[in-house]
Structures are given as structure tokens and as C-alpha cells.
Amino acid sequence: EVQLVESGGGLVQPGGSLRLSCAASGFTFTNYGMHWVRQGPGKGLVWVSRINKDGTTNYADSVKGRFTISRDNVNNTVYLQMDSLRAEDTALYYCTRNNYYDVWGKGTTVTVSS
Amino acid sequence: DIVMTQSPDSLAVSLGERATINCKSSQSVLSSNKDNFLAWYQQKPGQPPKLLIYRASTRESGVPDRFSGSGSGTDFTLTISSLQAEDVAVYYCQQYYSIPLTFGPGTKVDIK
């Protein structure tokens, strides 16, 4: 079964850090670009970051310089290192694959609050 | 950045009737190979989005054929030909033509 499972979310103070993980299974991980998409409470979907098959990366302007995406092709996992977190980063963070998102995880919740 | 807009914001349709959602991109998403890099998603409460349509009109495997996508360039439509109770959801369009990938604001579909 093709599956993405996110973890690592939680409550963090403004200025703090979190590292999200997304474990992939059921497909050839190295064949796909991987993305993070977030959804604030009651809000729409917002693309955050992409890591391509070759390891090149892209970021939304709102997170550039604060977030870092990476992938481990041995353990089939994609990461999102989030530093200098702000209240506006509070959201449910989804891991997805491909450029049109045919597989989604259930998401992990990040809350930035003092 | 390509800005995606959707209309209407919400609509209520009787069971068995047609629902039509429009999506417009601020720039063309038609690629040089004639594919439109436009996808549609359905999101039900408490669930992740589900891919319905990609390349503007290609139905994802397992998606009922009452869902169809059309359009090209900057103007696109998602049609639910005969609304079922399980279709109550928010629908999003998304362009994957250029970074940053962007979504429309969503259209909420309810039963009248």
C-alpha cells in the first residue's frame, strides 16, 4: 500500500524549532519529488517546499531562509527542518508526492504559541 | 507567482443535479507539450485532500466518472454531473506549472 506518514509536530514557542518527518512506503521513493503543504486552522492549502528526485529544493517565500527540506533515500524519508518559527506557521503540515499530489499523508499539527 | 481564483465561493445543489466550479489562473498553465498543469482536489472535513483530476481533464484512478475537468490555458471547470451526498466537500484547484505551486481558495459544495 502506498503510504505517507508524517510525524514530529507539536507545540513550540515563537522563535523555536521543529523537525517534521515523512516516512514513505509502498512505492519507489527515489522516483518522486516530495512536497510539504500546510493548512492553517480553517484555511486553504498552501505549498511550502519541494525536494526533487535529484535533491534540488524550492521554498515558498514565506519560509525561505527559515525552513530546510531534505530527503534520506536509504530510509525513504523526507524531512522539514523548521527554525525561527512564527505564529503564522501554525498549521497542519501534509507530506505529498509528485507535482500533482496523488498521495497525501494524514498530516502533523504544528502550533506556534507562547 | 501564478494566482488562482475560484468561483463561486460556495454553492448548494440538489441531489442528482449538476455542480460546476470555475477556476482561473493569472497566467497560462499550458505547457509546451500541450498539457495543462492544473489539478483538482476534494477535501472532506478532517481528511487530507484527495486528487480528483490532473492535466486539467485526466481523472485519477478510482474517481467516479461523474467528476470531470475541462478547460485550457487560464480557464478551467470542474463538473460534478449528478451530485451525491458523499460529494459534500471543499474543492480546490492547483497549478503545478511553476514554482511556487499555488492553490485556489476553495469552493464549498453543499446539498440544497
CSV table of C-alpha atoms in Angstrom, one decimal:
chain,number,residue,atom,x,y,z
A,1,GLU,CA,0.0,0.0,0.0
A,2,VAL,CA,1.3,3.4,-1.0
A,3,GLN,CA,1.6,5.5,2.2
A,4,LEU,CA,3.0,8.7,3.7
A,5,VAL,CA,3.1,9.1,7.4
A,6,GLU,CA,4.1,12.4,9.0
A,7,SER,CA,5.4,12.9,12.5
A,8,GLY,CA,7.2,15.5,14.6
A,9,GLY,CA,4.6,18.1,15.1
A,10,GLY,CA,3.9,19.8,18.4
A,11,LEU,CA,3.6,22.9,20.4
A,12,VAL,CA,6.6,25.3,20.2
A,13,GLN,CA,7.3,28.8,21.3
A,14,PRO,CA,7.9,31.6,18.8
A,15,GLY,CA,11.5,31.5,17.6
A,16,GLY,CA,11.7,27.8,18.3
A,17,SER,CA,12.5,24.9,16.0
A,18,LEU,CA,10.8,21.6,15.0
A,19,ARG,CA,11.8,18.9,12.6
A,20,LEU,CA,9.0,17.1,10.7
A,21,SER,CA,9.5,13.7,9.2
A,22,CYS,CA,7.5,11.9,6.5
A,23,ALA,CA,8.0,8.2,6.1
A,24,ALA,CA,7.2,6.8,2.7
A,25,SER,CA,6.3,3.2,1.8
A,26,GLY,CA,4.8,1.2,-1.0
A,27,PHE,CA,6.5,3.0,-3.9
A,28,THR,CA,9.9,3.6,-5.3
A,29,PHE,CA,10.8,6.7,-3.3
A,30,THR,CA,13.7,7.8,-5.5
A,31,ASN,CA,11.4,8.2,-8.5
A,32,TYR,CA,9.4,11.0,-6.9
A,33,GLY,CA,9.8,14.6,-5.9
A,34,MET,CA,8.3,15.2,-2.5
A,35,HIS,CA,6.5,18.3,-1.1
A,36,TRP,CA,5.2,19.8,2.1
A,37,VAL,CA,1.9,21.6,2.0
A,38,ARG,CA,0.3,23.2,5.0
A,39,GLN,CA,-3.2,24.2,6.0
A,40,GLY,CA,-3.8,26.8,8.7
A,41,PRO,CA,-6.9,26.3,11.0
A,42,GLY,CA,-10.0,26.8,8.9
A,43,LYS,CA,-7.9,28.0,6.0
A,44,GLY,CA,-6.9,26.8,2.5
A,45,LEU,CA,-3.9,24.8,1.2
A,46,VAL,CA,-0.5,26.4,0.9
A,47,TRP,CA,2.5,24.9,-0.7
A,48,VAL,CA,5.6,25.1,1.5
A,49,SER,CA,8.5,23.3,-0.1
A,50,ARG,CA,9.7,20.8,-2.7
A,51,ILE,CA,12.6,18.5,-3.0
A,52,ASN,CA,13.2,16.9,-6.4
A,53,LYS,CA,14.5,13.5,-7.2
A,54,ASP,CA,17.9,15.0,-7.7
A,55,GLY,CA,17.9,16.7,-4.4
A,56,THR,CA,17.3,20.2,-5.6
A,57,THR,CA,14.9,22.3,-3.5
A,58,ASN,CA,12.4,25.1,-3.7
A,59,TYR,CA,10.6,27.1,-1.0
A,60,ALA,CA,7.7,29.4,-0.6
A,61,ASP,CA,8.9,33.0,0.1
A,62,SER,CA,7.2,32.9,3.5
A,63,VAL,CA,9.5,30.2,4.7
A,64,LYS,CA,12.7,30.8,2.7
A,65,GLY,CA,15.7,31.1,5.0
A,66,ARG,CA,13.9,29.5,7.9
A,67,PHE,CA,12.8,26.1,6.7
A,68,THR,CA,15.0,23.4,5.1
A,69,ILE,CA,13.7,20.3,3.3
A,70,SER,CA,15.9,17.2,2.9
A,71,ARG,CA,15.5,13.6,2.0
A,72,ASP,CA,17.0,10.3,3.0
A,73,ASN,CA,16.8,7.9,0.1
A,74,VAL,CA,18.0,4.9,2.2
A,75,ASN,CA,15.2,5.2,4.8
A,76,ASN,CA,12.6,6.6,2.3
A,77,THR,CA,12.0,9.7,4.5
A,78,VAL,CA,11.6,13.4,3.8
A,79,TYR,CA,12.2,16.0,6.4
A,80,LEU,CA,11.3,19.6,7.1
A,81,GLN,CA,13.5,21.4,9.5
A,82,MET,CA,11.6,24.5,10.7
A,83,ASP,CA,13.6,27.2,12.5
A,84,SER,CA,12.7,30.7,13.7
A,85,LEU,CA,9.0,29.6,13.9
A,86,ARG,CA,6.3,32.2,13.9
A,87,ALA,CA,2.7,32.2,15.0
A,88,GLU,CA,1.7,32.3,11.3
A,89,ASP,CA,3.4,28.9,10.8
A,90,THR,CA,0.7,27.3,12.9
A,91,ALA,CA,-0.9,24.7,10.6
A,92,LEU,CA,-1.5,21.1,9.8
A,93,TYR,CA,1.5,20.1,7.7
A,94,TYR,CA,1.0,17.5,5.0
A,95,CYS,CA,3.6,15.5,3.1
A,96,THR,CA,2.7,14.7,-0.5
A,97,ARG,CA,4.4,13.4,-3.6
A,98,ASN,CA,4.6,14.4,-7.3
A,99,ASN,CA,3.7,17.8,-8.6
A,100,TYR,CA,0.1,17.0,-8.7
A,101,TYR,CA,-0.5,15.4,-5.4
A,102,ASP,CA,-1.7,11.9,-5.8
A,103,VAL,CA,-0.8,10.6,-2.4
A,104,TRP,CA,-1.2,12.5,0.9
A,105,GLY,CA,-0.3,11.7,4.5
A,106,LYS,CA,-2.8,12.5,7.3
A,107,GLY,CA,-0.7,15.4,8.4
A,108,THR,CA,1.1,16.5,11.6
A,109,THR,CA,0.0,19.6,13.6
A,110,VAL,CA,2.4,22.4,14.4
A,111,THR,CA,1.3,25.0,16.9
A,112,VAL,CA,3.5,28.1,17.5
A,113,SER,CA,2.4,29.9,20.6
A,114,SER,CA,3.8,31.2,23.8
B,1,ASP,CA,3.6,33.9,-8.8
B,2,ILE,CA,0.5,32.5,-10.5
B,3,VAL,CA,-2.6,33.5,-8.7
B,4,MET,CA,-5.5,31.0,-8.7
B,5,THR,CA,-9.1,32.2,-8.2
B,6,GLN,CA,-12.2,30.1,-7.9
B,7,SER,CA,-15.9,30.8,-8.3
B,8,PRO,CA,-18.3,30.6,-6.6
B,9,ASP,CA,-17.0,30.6,-3.1
B,10,SER,CA,-19.8,28.1,-2.2
B,11,LEU,CA,-22.7,26.5,-3.8
B,12,ALA,CA,-25.7,24.3,-2.8
B,13,VAL,CA,-27.0,21.8,-5.3
B,14,SER,CA,-29.9,19.4,-5.1
B,15,LEU,CA,-29.0,15.7,-5.1
B,16,GLY,CA,-28.7,14.4,-8.6
B,17,GLU,CA,-28.2,17.9,-10.1
B,18,ARG,CA,-25.1,19.3,-11.7
B,19,ALA,CA,-22.5,21.3,-9.8
B,20,THR,CA,-20.0,23.5,-11.7
B,21,ILE,CA,-16.9,25.1,-10.2
B,22,ASN,CA,-14.7,27.5,-12.1
B,23,CYS,CA,-11.0,28.1,-11.7
B,24,LYS,CA,-8.9,30.8,-13.3
B,25,SER,CA,-5.2,31.3,-13.3
B,26,SER,CA,-3.4,34.6,-13.6
B,27,GLN,CA,-1.1,33.2,-16.3
B,28,SER,CA,-1.4,30.3,-18.7
B,29,VAL,CA,-0.6,26.9,-17.3
B,30,LEU,CA,-0.4,25.3,-20.7
B,31,SER,CA,3.0,23.6,-21.2
B,32,SER,CA,4.9,23.3,-24.5
B,33,ASN,CA,3.8,19.7,-24.8
B,34,LYS,CA,0.1,20.8,-24.7
B,35,ASP,CA,-0.6,19.6,-21.2
B,36,ASN,CA,-2.4,21.9,-18.8
B,37,PHE,CA,-0.7,21.7,-15.5
B,38,LEU,CA,-3.9,22.0,-13.5
B,39,ALA,CA,-5.2,19.7,-10.8
B,40,TRP,CA,-8.5,19.4,-8.8
B,41,TYR,CA,-8.8,18.1,-5.2
B,42,GLN,CA,-11.6,17.3,-2.9
B,43,GLN,CA,-11.3,17.8,0.8
B,44,LYS,CA,-13.8,16.5,3.3
B,45,PRO,CA,-13.7,17.6,7.0
B,46,GLY,CA,-10.9,16.1,9.0
B,47,GLN,CA,-9.4,14.4,6.0
B,48,PRO,CA,-6.4,15.2,3.7
B,49,PRO,CA,-7.2,16.4,0.2
B,50,LYS,CA,-7.9,13.8,-2.5
B,51,LEU,CA,-6.7,14.1,-6.1
B,52,LEU,CA,-9.6,14.1,-8.5
B,53,ILE,CA,-8.3,15.4,-11.8
B,54,TYR,CA,-4.8,16.2,-13.2
B,55,ARG,CA,-3.7,17.6,-16.5
B,56,ALA,CA,-6.9,19.6,-16.3
B,57,SER,CA,-9.1,16.7,-17.6
B,58,THR,CA,-7.5,13.3,-16.6
B,59,ARG,CA,-9.5,11.6,-13.9
B,60,GLU,CA,-7.4,9.9,-11.2
B,61,SER,CA,-7.8,6.2,-10.9
B,62,GLY,CA,-10.8,5.3,-8.8
B,63,VAL,CA,-12.5,8.6,-9.1
B,64,PRO,CA,-16.2,8.3,-10.1
B,65,ASP,CA,-16.9,9.3,-13.7
B,66,ARG,CA,-19.4,11.9,-12.5
B,67,PHE,CA,-16.4,14.1,-11.9
B,68,SER,CA,-14.9,15.7,-15.0
B,69,GLY,CA,-12.5,18.5,-15.7
B,70,SER,CA,-12.2,20.8,-18.7
B,71,GLY,CA,-10.6,24.0,-19.9
B,72,SER,CA,-7.2,25.2,-21.2
B,73,GLY,CA,-4.8,28.0,-20.7
B,74,THR,CA,-6.2,30.1,-17.9
B,75,ASP,CA,-9.8,29.0,-17.5
B,76,PHE,CA,-10.9,25.7,-16.1
B,77,THR,CA,-14.0,23.9,-14.8
B,78,LEU,CA,-14.7,21.0,-12.5
B,79,THR,CA,-18.2,19.5,-13.1
B,80,ILE,CA,-20.0,17.0,-10.9
B,81,SER,CA,-22.6,15.7,-13.3
B,82,SER,CA,-25.0,14.3,-10.7
B,83,LEU,CA,-24.3,15.4,-7.1
B,84,GLN,CA,-24.3,12.7,-4.5
B,85,ALA,CA,-24.4,13.1,-0.7
B,86,GLU,CA,-20.8,12.0,-0.4
B,87,ASP,CA,-19.6,14.8,-2.6
B,88,VAL,CA,-20.2,17.4,0.1
B,89,ALA,CA,-16.7,18.9,0.5
B,90,VAL,CA,-14.4,21.7,-0.4
B,91,TYR,CA,-12.9,21.6,-3.8
B,92,TYR,CA,-9.5,23.2,-4.7
B,93,CYS,CA,-7.8,23.8,-8.0
B,94,GLN,CA,-4.0,23.9,-8.1
B,95,GLN,CA,-1.5,24.9,-10.8
B,96,TYR,CA,1.8,22.9,-10.9
B,97,TYR,CA,3.2,24.8,-13.9
B,98,SER,CA,5.6,26.9,-12.0
B,99,ILE,CA,7.1,27.4,-8.5
B,100,PRO,CA,5.6,28.4,-6.2
B,101,LEU,CA,2.8,25.9,-6.8
B,102,THR,CA,-0.4,27.6,-5.9
B,103,PHE,CA,-3.9,26.6,-4.9
B,104,GLY,CA,-7.2,28.4,-5.4
B,105,PRO,CA,-9.1,29.5,-2.2
B,106,GLY,CA,-11.5,26.6,-2.4
B,107,THR,CA,-15.2,26.2,-3.2
B,108,LYS,CA,-17.6,24.6,-0.7
B,109,VAL,CA,-20.2,22.3,-2.1
B,110,ASP,CA,-23.3,21.5,-0.1
B,111,ILE,CA,-26.7,19.8,-0.6
B,112,LYS,CA,-29.6,22.1,-1.2
